[in-house]
Amino acid sequence: GKISNNYLENIQLSYDFILDNDLNNLMYNSLNASFDYKNFKTTFNFLEEKGDLGNTNSMENTTTFRFNDQNYLSFNTRRNRKIDLTEYYNFIYEYKNDCLVAGIKYNKTYYEDRDLKPSENLLFSITLSPLTNFEQKIDQ
């Protein structure tokens, strides 16, 4: 099932769920809340999966602030509630114009597994977009 509503112009809520065949147990829960006002937007997502669908219980937040049409800051984090561990933090600054996207991204992961180790990264990226498109039509 799904329930969604925009209670106010700036607040959106939605809830998705799956029940098992006998309608007694919730197998999947996803609750999303979003607040958007002018240049500021924040979104929270709670996810829980049980049984055949998986074994997940996490909380995630994404927050973005736009200084103007070209510059913005973004922060994203997720907490695994099942093992009581913050999985990662991402902090991003990006500048965009017609043909260029330049950004700085700080990423810190806390997850440790047999193959994955915690890491801390600082990345600089540049993306060039085409200035124009060329299309050739062939007449028959």
Short mmCIF file of N, CA, C and O in Angstrom, two decimals:
data_model
loop_
_atom_site.label_atom_id
_atom_site.label_comp_id
_atom_site.label_asym_id
_atom_site.label_seq_id
_atom_site.Cartn_x
_atom_site.Cartn_y
_atom_site.Cartn_z
N GLY A 1 0.82 -1.17 0.00
CA GLY A 1 0.00 0.00 0.00
C GLY A 1 0.86 1.24 0.00
O GLY A 1 2.07 1.19 0.22
N LYS A 2 0.24 2.35 -0.28
CA LYS A 2 0.95 3.62 -0.31
C LYS A 2 0.00 4.73 0.13
O LYS A 2 -1.15 4.78 -0.30
N ILE A 3 0.53 5.59 0.97
CA ILE A 3 -0.19 6.78 1.41
C ILE A 3 0.75 7.95 1.20
O ILE A 3 1.90 7.90 1.61
N SER A 4 0.27 8.99 0.56
CA SER A 4 1.10 10.19 0.40
C SER A 4 0.22 11.42 0.49
O SER A 4 -0.96 11.38 0.15
N ASN A 5 0.82 12.50 0.98
CA ASN A 5 0.06 13.73 1.15
C ASN A 5 1.03 14.90 1.21
O ASN A 5 2.12 14.79 1.75
N ASN A 6 0.58 16.01 0.68
CA ASN A 6 1.29 17.28 0.81
C ASN A 6 0.44 18.14 1.74
O ASN A 6 -0.45 18.85 1.31
N TYR A 7 0.72 18.02 3.05
CA TYR A 7 -0.10 18.72 4.04
C TYR A 7 -0.03 20.23 3.87
O TYR A 7 -1.01 20.91 3.96
N LEU A 8 1.14 20.69 3.64
CA LEU A 8 1.36 22.10 3.36
C LEU A 8 2.11 22.20 2.05
O LEU A 8 2.62 21.20 1.54
N GLU A 9 2.23 23.38 1.53
CA GLU A 9 2.91 23.57 0.25
C GLU A 9 4.37 23.10 0.31
O GLU A 9 4.89 22.57 -0.66
N ASN A 10 5.01 23.22 1.45
CA ASN A 10 6.44 22.92 1.57
C ASN A 10 6.75 21.58 2.23
O ASN A 10 7.90 21.23 2.37
N ILE A 11 5.74 20.84 2.66
CA ILE A 11 5.98 19.58 3.37
C ILE A 11 5.28 18.44 2.63
O ILE A 11 4.09 18.51 2.36
N GLN A 12 6.06 17.40 2.32
CA GLN A 12 5.52 16.22 1.67
C GLN A 12 5.81 15.00 2.55
O GLN A 12 6.93 14.86 3.04
N LEU A 13 4.82 14.15 2.71
CA LEU A 13 4.97 12.91 3.47
C LEU A 13 4.47 11.75 2.63
O LEU A 13 3.48 11.88 1.91
N SER A 14 5.16 10.62 2.72
CA SER A 14 4.67 9.41 2.06
C SER A 14 5.06 8.20 2.89
O SER A 14 6.07 8.18 3.57
N TYR A 15 4.22 7.18 2.79
CA TYR A 15 4.43 5.94 3.53
C TYR A 15 4.11 4.78 2.60
O TYR A 15 3.01 4.71 2.05
N ASP A 16 5.07 3.88 2.39
CA ASP A 16 4.88 2.67 1.60
C ASP A 16 4.99 1.47 2.53
O ASP A 16 5.83 1.46 3.43
N PHE A 17 4.18 0.45 2.29
CA PHE A 17 4.24 -0.73 3.14
C PHE A 17 3.82 -1.97 2.36
O PHE A 17 3.12 -1.88 1.35
N ILE A 18 4.29 -3.12 2.84
CA ILE A 18 3.90 -4.42 2.30
C ILE A 18 3.55 -5.32 3.47
O ILE A 18 4.33 -5.43 4.42
N LEU A 19 2.39 -5.95 3.40
CA LEU A 19 1.95 -6.91 4.41
C LEU A 19 2.15 -8.33 3.88
O LEU A 19 2.13 -8.56 2.67
N ASP A 20 2.32 -9.29 4.78
CA ASP A 20 2.43 -10.68 4.34
C ASP A 20 1.04 -11.20 3.92
O ASP A 20 0.04 -10.48 4.02
N ASN A 21 0.97 -12.45 3.46
CA ASN A 21 -0.27 -12.99 2.92
C ASN A 21 -1.42 -13.04 3.91
O ASN A 21 -2.58 -12.87 3.53
N ASP A 22 -1.15 -13.26 5.19
CA ASP A 22 -2.24 -13.31 6.16
C ASP A 22 -2.54 -11.94 6.79
O ASP A 22 -3.33 -11.85 7.72
N LEU A 23 -1.91 -10.90 6.29
CA LEU A 23 -2.15 -9.51 6.69
C LEU A 23 -1.85 -9.25 8.17
O LEU A 23 -2.43 -8.35 8.78
N ASN A 24 -0.95 -10.03 8.76
CA ASN A 24 -0.60 -9.85 10.17
C ASN A 24 0.73 -9.15 10.38
O ASN A 24 0.92 -8.50 11.41
N ASN A 25 1.68 -9.31 9.46
CA ASN A 25 3.03 -8.77 9.66
C ASN A 25 3.41 -7.80 8.55
O ASN A 25 3.19 -8.07 7.37
N LEU A 26 4.00 -6.69 8.97
CA LEU A 26 4.55 -5.75 8.00
C LEU A 26 5.91 -6.26 7.55
O LEU A 26 6.81 -6.48 8.37
N MET A 27 6.07 -6.48 6.25
CA MET A 27 7.33 -6.98 5.69
C MET A 27 8.22 -5.83 5.21
O MET A 27 9.42 -5.99 5.10
N TYR A 28 7.60 -4.68 4.91
CA TYR A 28 8.33 -3.54 4.36
C TYR A 28 7.67 -2.26 4.84
O TYR A 28 6.45 -2.11 4.78
N ASN A 29 8.48 -1.33 5.33
CA ASN A 29 8.02 0.01 5.73
C ASN A 29 8.98 1.02 5.14
O ASN A 29 10.19 0.88 5.26
N SER A 30 8.45 2.06 4.54
CA SER A 30 9.28 3.16 4.07
C SER A 30 8.52 4.45 4.34
O SER A 30 7.44 4.67 3.80
N LEU A 31 9.08 5.28 5.19
CA LEU A 31 8.47 6.56 5.54
C LEU A 31 9.39 7.67 5.05
O LEU A 31 10.57 7.71 5.40
N ASN A 32 8.85 8.55 4.21
CA ASN A 32 9.62 9.67 3.65
C ASN A 32 8.97 10.98 4.07
O ASN A 32 7.75 11.13 3.98
N ALA A 33 9.81 11.91 4.51
CA ALA A 33 9.35 13.25 4.85
C ALA A 33 10.29 14.25 4.19
O ALA A 33 11.51 14.09 4.23
N SER A 34 9.71 15.26 3.56
CA SER A 34 10.51 16.24 2.84
C SER A 34 10.01 17.64 3.17
O SER A 34 8.80 17.89 3.20
N PHE A 35 10.96 18.54 3.40
CA PHE A 35 10.65 19.95 3.65
C PHE A 35 11.43 20.77 2.63
O PHE A 35 12.65 20.63 2.52
N ASP A 36 10.73 21.61 1.87
CA ASP A 36 11.35 22.40 0.81
C ASP A 36 10.87 23.83 0.93
O ASP A 36 9.68 24.11 0.76
N TYR A 37 11.80 24.74 1.22
CA TYR A 37 11.44 26.16 1.35
C TYR A 37 12.52 27.01 0.71
O TYR A 37 13.69 26.97 1.14
N LYS A 38 12.15 27.72 -0.32
CA LYS A 38 13.05 28.59 -1.08
C LYS A 38 14.29 27.82 -1.50
O LYS A 38 14.20 26.92 -2.31
N ASN A 39 15.45 28.15 -0.97
CA ASN A 39 16.72 27.53 -1.38
C ASN A 39 17.13 26.36 -0.50
O ASN A 39 18.20 25.80 -0.70
N PHE A 40 16.32 25.99 0.45
CA PHE A 40 16.66 24.94 1.41
C PHE A 40 15.73 23.74 1.23
O PHE A 40 14.51 23.89 1.15
N LYS A 41 16.31 22.53 1.18
CA LYS A 41 15.51 21.32 1.09
C LYS A 41 16.15 20.24 1.94
O LYS A 41 17.36 20.02 1.88
N THR A 42 15.33 19.56 2.75
CA THR A 42 15.82 18.43 3.53
C THR A 42 14.82 17.28 3.41
O THR A 42 13.61 17.50 3.37
N THR A 43 15.37 16.06 3.30
CA THR A 43 14.56 14.87 3.14
C THR A 43 15.03 13.80 4.12
O THR A 43 16.24 13.58 4.25
N PHE A 44 14.09 13.17 4.81
CA PHE A 44 14.38 12.06 5.72
C PHE A 44 13.69 10.82 5.18
O PHE A 44 12.55 10.89 4.72
N ASN A 45 14.38 9.69 5.26
CA ASN A 45 13.81 8.42 4.80
C ASN A 45 14.11 7.34 5.83
O ASN A 45 15.27 7.11 6.17
N PHE A 46 13.06 6.69 6.32
CA PHE A 46 13.19 5.55 7.20
C PHE A 46 12.81 4.32 6.40
O PHE A 46 11.77 4.28 5.75
N LEU A 47 13.66 3.28 6.41
CA LEU A 47 13.41 2.05 5.66
C LEU A 47 13.59 0.85 6.56
O LEU A 47 14.58 0.74 7.28
N GLU A 48 12.61 -0.06 6.51
CA GLU A 48 12.68 -1.30 7.27
C GLU A 48 12.17 -2.44 6.39
O GLU A 48 11.07 -2.36 5.84
N GLU A 49 12.99 -3.48 6.24
CA GLU A 49 12.62 -4.67 5.48
C GLU A 49 12.77 -5.89 6.38
O GLU A 49 13.73 -5.99 7.13
N LYS A 50 11.80 -6.82 6.28
CA LYS A 50 11.82 -8.02 7.10
C LYS A 50 11.49 -9.23 6.24
O LYS A 50 10.93 -9.10 5.16
N GLY A 51 11.78 -10.41 6.77
CA GLY A 51 11.38 -11.66 6.13
C GLY A 51 12.05 -11.89 4.80
O GLY A 51 13.25 -11.69 4.65
N ASP A 52 11.26 -12.29 3.80
CA ASP A 52 11.79 -12.61 2.48
C ASP A 52 12.34 -11.39 1.74
O ASP A 52 13.15 -11.53 0.83
N LEU A 53 11.92 -10.19 2.11
CA LEU A 53 12.38 -8.98 1.43
C LEU A 53 13.76 -8.53 1.87
O LEU A 53 14.40 -7.74 1.19
N GLY A 54 14.22 -8.97 3.01
CA GLY A 54 15.54 -8.58 3.48
C GLY A 54 15.57 -8.41 4.98
O GLY A 54 14.65 -8.79 5.69
N ASN A 55 16.62 -7.78 5.45
CA ASN A 55 16.82 -7.58 6.87
C ASN A 55 17.48 -6.22 7.06
O ASN A 55 18.64 -6.13 7.45
N THR A 56 16.74 -5.15 6.77
CA THR A 56 17.29 -3.80 6.76
C THR A 56 16.51 -2.91 7.72
O THR A 56 15.30 -3.04 7.84
N ASN A 57 17.20 -2.01 8.37
CA ASN A 57 16.58 -0.99 9.20
C ASN A 57 17.51 0.21 9.18
O ASN A 57 18.56 0.21 9.82
N SER A 58 17.16 1.25 8.40
CA SER A 58 18.07 2.38 8.25
C SER A 58 17.31 3.70 8.21
O SER A 58 16.12 3.75 7.92
N MET A 59 18.03 4.76 8.51
CA MET A 59 17.53 6.13 8.49
C MET A 59 18.50 6.95 7.65
O MET A 59 19.71 6.87 7.86
N GLU A 60 17.97 7.74 6.70
CA GLU A 60 18.82 8.51 5.80
C GLU A 60 18.34 9.95 5.75
O GLU A 60 17.15 10.22 5.83
N ASN A 61 19.29 10.88 5.61
CA ASN A 61 18.97 12.31 5.49
C ASN A 61 19.78 12.91 4.36
O ASN A 61 20.97 12.64 4.23
N THR A 62 19.12 13.73 3.55
CA THR A 62 19.79 14.54 2.53
C THR A 62 19.32 15.97 2.71
O THR A 62 18.12 16.24 2.73
N THR A 63 20.27 16.88 2.85
CA THR A 63 19.97 18.30 3.02
C THR A 63 20.73 19.09 1.98
O THR A 63 21.94 18.87 1.80
N THR A 64 20.04 20.01 1.28
CA THR A 64 20.65 20.80 0.21
C THR A 64 20.31 22.27 0.42
O THR A 64 19.18 22.61 0.75
N PHE A 65 21.33 23.11 0.20
CA PHE A 65 21.12 24.56 0.22
C PHE A 65 21.67 25.14 -1.07
O PHE A 65 22.83 24.93 -1.40
N ARG A 66 20.81 25.83 -1.83
CA ARG A 66 21.22 26.48 -3.07
C ARG A 66 21.46 27.96 -2.81
O ARG A 66 20.56 28.67 -2.38
N PHE A 67 22.69 28.40 -3.08
CA PHE A 67 22.99 29.82 -2.94
C PHE A 67 22.35 30.61 -4.08
O PHE A 67 21.86 31.71 -3.89
N ASN A 68 22.40 30.04 -5.27
CA ASN A 68 21.77 30.59 -6.47
C ASN A 68 21.64 29.45 -7.48
O ASN A 68 21.81 28.29 -7.11
N ASP A 69 21.35 29.75 -8.74
CA ASP A 69 21.16 28.68 -9.73
C ASP A 69 22.45 27.92 -10.04
O ASP A 69 22.39 26.80 -10.54
N GLN A 70 23.61 28.50 -9.75
CA GLN A 70 24.87 27.86 -10.09
C GLN A 70 25.57 27.19 -8.91
O GLN A 70 26.40 26.31 -9.11
N ASN A 71 25.33 27.58 -7.68
CA ASN A 71 26.09 27.11 -6.52
C ASN A 71 25.19 26.44 -5.49
O ASN A 71 24.16 27.00 -5.12
N TYR A 72 25.63 25.27 -5.02
CA TYR A 72 24.87 24.64 -3.95
C TYR A 72 25.77 23.77 -3.07
O TYR A 72 26.82 23.31 -3.48
N LEU A 73 25.31 23.57 -1.82
CA LEU A 73 25.92 22.67 -0.86
C LEU A 73 24.94 21.54 -0.58
O LEU A 73 23.74 21.77 -0.52
N SER A 74 25.48 20.33 -0.39
CA SER A 74 24.63 19.19 -0.11
C SER A 74 25.29 18.32 0.95
O SER A 74 26.51 18.14 0.94
N PHE A 75 24.48 17.79 1.86
CA PHE A 75 24.96 16.89 2.90
C PHE A 75 24.06 15.67 2.90
O PHE A 75 22.84 15.77 2.82
N ASN A 76 24.68 14.47 3.00
CA ASN A 76 23.93 13.23 2.96
C ASN A 76 24.55 12.26 3.96
O ASN A 76 25.77 12.13 4.02
N THR A 77 23.71 11.58 4.73
CA THR A 77 24.19 10.58 5.68
C THR A 77 23.17 9.46 5.81
O THR A 77 21.99 9.66 5.55
N ARG A 78 23.65 8.29 6.20
CA ARG A 78 22.76 7.15 6.45
C ARG A 78 23.23 6.41 7.69
O ARG A 78 24.42 6.17 7.87
N ARG A 79 22.27 6.07 8.54
CA ARG A 79 22.55 5.33 9.77
C ARG A 79 21.87 3.98 9.69
O ARG A 79 20.67 3.89 9.45
N ASN A 80 22.66 2.93 9.88
CA ASN A 80 22.14 1.57 9.91
C ASN A 80 21.70 1.30 11.34
O ASN A 80 22.53 1.14 12.24
N ARG A 81 20.41 1.23 11.59
CA ARG A 81 19.89 1.08 12.94
C ARG A 81 20.01 -0.36 13.42
O ARG A 81 20.01 -0.62 14.62
N LYS A 82 20.12 -1.30 12.50
CA LYS A 82 20.21 -2.70 12.88
C LYS A 82 21.52 -2.99 13.61
O LYS A 82 21.54 -3.71 14.61
N ILE A 83 22.62 -2.40 13.13
CA ILE A 83 23.93 -2.61 13.77
C ILE A 83 24.39 -1.35 14.52
O ILE A 83 25.52 -1.30 14.98
N ASP A 84 23.52 -0.32 14.60
CA ASP A 84 23.80 0.91 15.32
C ASP A 84 25.11 1.55 14.85
O ASP A 84 26.03 1.78 15.63
N LEU A 85 25.19 1.83 13.53
CA LEU A 85 26.41 2.35 12.93
C LEU A 85 26.07 3.36 11.83
O LEU A 85 25.20 3.11 10.99
N THR A 86 26.73 4.51 11.84
CA THR A 86 26.61 5.45 10.74
C THR A 86 27.43 4.92 9.58
O THR A 86 28.62 4.64 9.74
N GLU A 87 26.81 4.75 8.43
CA GLU A 87 27.49 4.15 7.29
C GLU A 87 28.38 5.15 6.56
O GLU A 87 29.48 4.81 6.16
N TYR A 88 27.89 6.38 6.33
CA TYR A 88 28.69 7.36 5.60
C TYR A 88 28.19 8.77 5.84
O TYR A 88 27.07 8.99 6.29
N TYR A 89 29.07 9.72 5.51
CA TYR A 89 28.76 11.14 5.40
C TYR A 89 29.27 11.61 4.05
O TYR A 89 30.38 11.27 3.65
N ASN A 90 28.47 12.38 3.33
CA ASN A 90 28.90 13.02 2.10
C ASN A 90 28.63 14.51 2.23
O ASN A 90 27.52 14.91 2.58
N PHE A 91 29.63 15.31 1.91
CA PHE A 91 29.47 16.77 1.91
C PHE A 91 29.95 17.25 0.55
O PHE A 91 31.09 16.98 0.16
N ILE A 92 29.08 17.94 -0.21
CA ILE A 92 29.38 18.30 -1.59
C ILE A 92 29.13 19.78 -1.82
O ILE A 92 28.12 20.33 -1.38
N TYR A 93 30.08 20.42 -2.52
CA TYR A 93 29.86 21.76 -3.06
C TYR A 93 29.98 21.65 -4.57
O TYR A 93 30.93 21.05 -5.08
N GLU A 94 29.01 22.20 -5.32
CA GLU A 94 29.07 22.18 -6.77
C GLU A 94 28.74 23.53 -7.36
O GLU A 94 27.89 24.26 -6.85
N TYR A 95 29.44 23.82 -8.45
CA TYR A 95 29.18 25.00 -9.26
C TYR A 95 28.78 24.51 -10.65
O TYR A 95 29.46 23.66 -11.23
N LYS A 96 27.66 25.03 -11.18
CA LYS A 96 27.19 24.62 -12.50
C LYS A 96 26.92 25.85 -13.35
O LYS A 96 26.38 26.85 -12.87
N ASN A 97 27.32 25.76 -14.63
CA ASN A 97 26.88 26.74 -15.61
C ASN A 97 26.49 25.98 -16.87
O ASN A 97 26.32 24.77 -16.83
N ASP A 98 26.39 26.63 -18.00
CA ASP A 98 25.88 25.99 -19.21
C ASP A 98 26.65 24.74 -19.63
O ASP A 98 26.07 23.75 -20.03
N CYS A 99 27.98 24.79 -19.54
CA CYS A 99 28.76 23.67 -20.08
C CYS A 99 29.75 23.08 -19.07
O CYS A 99 30.51 22.18 -19.41
N LEU A 100 29.77 23.56 -17.85
CA LEU A 100 30.75 23.13 -16.87
C LEU A 100 30.09 22.83 -15.52
O LEU A 100 29.24 23.59 -15.06
N VAL A 101 30.50 21.71 -14.93
CA VAL A 101 30.11 21.40 -13.55
C VAL A 101 31.40 21.11 -12.81
O VAL A 101 32.15 20.20 -13.17
N ALA A 102 31.69 21.92 -11.79
CA ALA A 102 32.89 21.71 -10.98
C ALA A 102 32.44 21.46 -9.55
O ALA A 102 31.53 22.12 -9.05
N GLY A 103 33.08 20.50 -8.89
CA GLY A 103 32.64 20.18 -7.55
C GLY A 103 33.76 19.68 -6.66
O GLY A 103 34.78 19.18 -7.13
N ILE A 104 33.53 19.83 -5.36
CA ILE A 104 34.40 19.29 -4.33
C ILE A 104 33.52 18.42 -3.46
O ILE A 104 32.45 18.84 -3.02
N LYS A 105 33.97 17.18 -3.21
CA LYS A 105 33.18 16.24 -2.43
C LYS A 105 34.05 15.63 -1.34
O LYS A 105 35.13 15.13 -1.60
N TYR A 106 33.55 15.71 -0.11
CA TYR A 106 34.19 15.05 1.02
C TYR A 106 33.32 13.85 1.38
O TYR A 106 32.11 13.97 1.56
N ASN A 107 33.92 12.68 1.45
CA ASN A 107 33.19 11.45 1.73
C ASN A 107 33.91 10.70 2.83
O ASN A 107 35.10 10.48 2.77
N LYS A 108 33.16 10.32 3.85
CA LYS A 108 33.71 9.51 4.93
C LYS A 108 32.79 8.32 5.15
O LYS A 108 31.60 8.48 5.38
N THR A 109 33.34 7.11 5.02
CA THR A 109 32.57 5.90 5.26
C THR A 109 33.07 5.25 6.54
O THR A 109 34.26 5.25 6.83
N TYR A 110 32.14 4.71 7.30
CA TYR A 110 32.48 4.08 8.57
C TYR A 110 32.32 2.57 8.52
O TYR A 110 32.63 1.89 9.47
N TYR A 111 31.79 2.06 7.43
CA TYR A 111 31.46 0.65 7.33
C TYR A 111 32.74 -0.19 7.27
O TYR A 111 33.66 0.11 6.52
N GLU A 112 32.80 -1.22 8.07
CA GLU A 112 33.94 -2.14 8.03
C GLU A 112 33.44 -3.55 7.89
O GLU A 112 32.56 -4.00 8.61
N ASP A 113 33.98 -4.24 6.92
CA ASP A 113 33.60 -5.61 6.61
C ASP A 113 34.88 -6.35 6.26
O ASP A 113 35.97 -5.79 6.28
N ARG A 114 34.73 -7.56 5.89
CA ARG A 114 35.89 -8.38 5.52
C ARG A 114 36.67 -7.71 4.39
O ARG A 114 37.89 -7.67 4.42
N ASP A 115 35.96 -7.17 3.38
CA ASP A 115 36.62 -6.57 2.22
C ASP A 115 36.60 -5.05 2.22
O ASP A 115 37.41 -4.42 1.56
N LEU A 116 35.66 -4.45 2.93
CA LEU A 116 35.52 -3.00 2.94
C LEU A 116 36.07 -2.43 4.24
O LEU A 116 35.74 -2.89 5.32
N LYS A 117 36.89 -1.41 4.12
CA LYS A 117 37.47 -0.74 5.28
C LYS A 117 36.96 0.70 5.33
O LYS A 117 36.64 1.28 4.30
N PRO A 118 36.91 1.29 6.52
CA PRO A 118 36.52 2.70 6.61
C PRO A 118 37.47 3.57 5.78
O PRO A 118 38.65 3.27 5.67
N SER A 119 36.91 4.64 5.17
CA SER A 119 37.75 5.50 4.34
C SER A 119 37.31 6.94 4.48
O SER A 119 36.19 7.24 4.88
N GLU A 120 38.21 7.81 4.11
CA GLU A 120 37.97 9.25 4.12
C GLU A 120 38.57 9.80 2.83
O GLU A 120 39.76 9.62 2.56
N ASN A 121 37.74 10.45 2.00
CA ASN A 121 38.18 10.91 0.68
C ASN A 121 37.80 12.35 0.45
O ASN A 121 36.73 12.80 0.86
N LEU A 122 38.67 13.06 -0.26
CA LEU A 122 38.39 14.41 -0.73
C LEU A 122 38.55 14.37 -2.24
O LEU A 122 39.63 14.05 -2.75
N LEU A 123 37.46 14.64 -2.98
CA LEU A 123 37.46 14.51 -4.43
C LEU A 123 37.18 15.86 -5.08
O LEU A 123 36.37 16.64 -4.59
N PHE A 124 37.85 16.11 -6.20
CA PHE A 124 37.60 17.29 -7.02
C PHE A 124 37.16 16.79 -8.39
O PHE A 124 37.81 15.93 -8.97
N SER A 125 36.06 17.31 -8.90
CA SER A 125 35.56 16.83 -10.19
C SER A 125 35.23 17.98 -11.12
O SER A 125 34.81 19.05 -10.67
N ILE A 126 35.45 17.75 -12.41
CA ILE A 126 35.08 18.69 -13.46
C ILE A 126 34.36 17.90 -14.55
O ILE A 126 34.86 16.87 -15.00
N THR A 127 33.20 18.38 -14.95
CA THR A 127 32.43 17.75 -16.01
C THR A 127 32.15 18.79 -17.08
O THR A 127 31.62 19.86 -16.77
N LEU A 128 32.52 18.49 -18.32
CA LEU A 128 32.23 19.37 -19.44
C LEU A 128 31.07 18.80 -20.23
O LEU A 128 31.06 17.62 -20.58
N SER A 129 30.10 19.65 -20.51
CA SER A 129 28.93 19.23 -21.30
C SER A 129 29.08 19.78 -22.70
O SER A 129 29.70 20.83 -22.92
N PRO A 130 28.47 19.10 -23.67
CA PRO A 130 28.56 19.62 -25.04
C PRO A 130 27.89 20.99 -25.15
O PRO A 130 26.86 21.24 -24.52
N LEU A 131 28.50 21.84 -25.95
CA LEU A 131 27.94 23.18 -26.14
C LEU A 131 26.78 23.16 -27.12
O LEU A 131 25.91 24.03 -27.08
N THR A 132 26.79 22.22 -28.01
CA THR A 132 25.75 22.15 -29.01
C THR A 132 25.54 20.70 -29.44
O THR A 132 26.36 19.84 -29.17
N ASN A 133 24.46 20.44 -30.10
CA ASN A 133 24.19 19.13 -30.67
C ASN A 133 24.22 19.24 -32.18
O ASN A 133 23.81 20.25 -32.75
N PHE A 134 24.69 18.22 -32.83
CA PHE A 134 24.73 18.18 -34.29
C PHE A 134 23.88 17.02 -34.74
O PHE A 134 24.05 15.89 -34.28
N GLU A 135 22.97 17.29 -35.63
CA GLU A 135 22.10 16.25 -36.15
C GLU A 135 22.03 16.39 -37.65
O GLU A 135 21.85 17.49 -38.17
N GLN A 136 22.18 15.30 -38.33
CA GLN A 136 22.13 15.31 -39.78
C GLN A 136 20.96 14.48 -40.24
O GLN A 136 20.81 13.33 -39.85
N LYS A 137 20.12 15.09 -41.06
CA LYS A 137 18.98 14.38 -41.61
C LYS A 137 19.32 13.88 -42.99
O LYS A 137 19.94 14.59 -43.79
N ILE A 138 18.91 12.68 -43.28
CA ILE A 138 19.15 12.11 -44.60
C ILE A 138 17.81 12.04 -45.31
O ILE A 138 16.85 11.41 -44.84
N ASP A 139 17.73 12.72 -46.42
CA ASP A 139 16.49 12.70 -47.22
C ASP A 139 16.50 11.48 -48.12
O ASP A 139 17.50 11.12 -48.72
N GLN A 140 15.36 10.85 -48.23
CA GLN A 140 15.26 9.66 -49.08
C GLN A 140 14.49 9.95 -50.32
O GLN A 140 13.63 10.69 -50.43
#
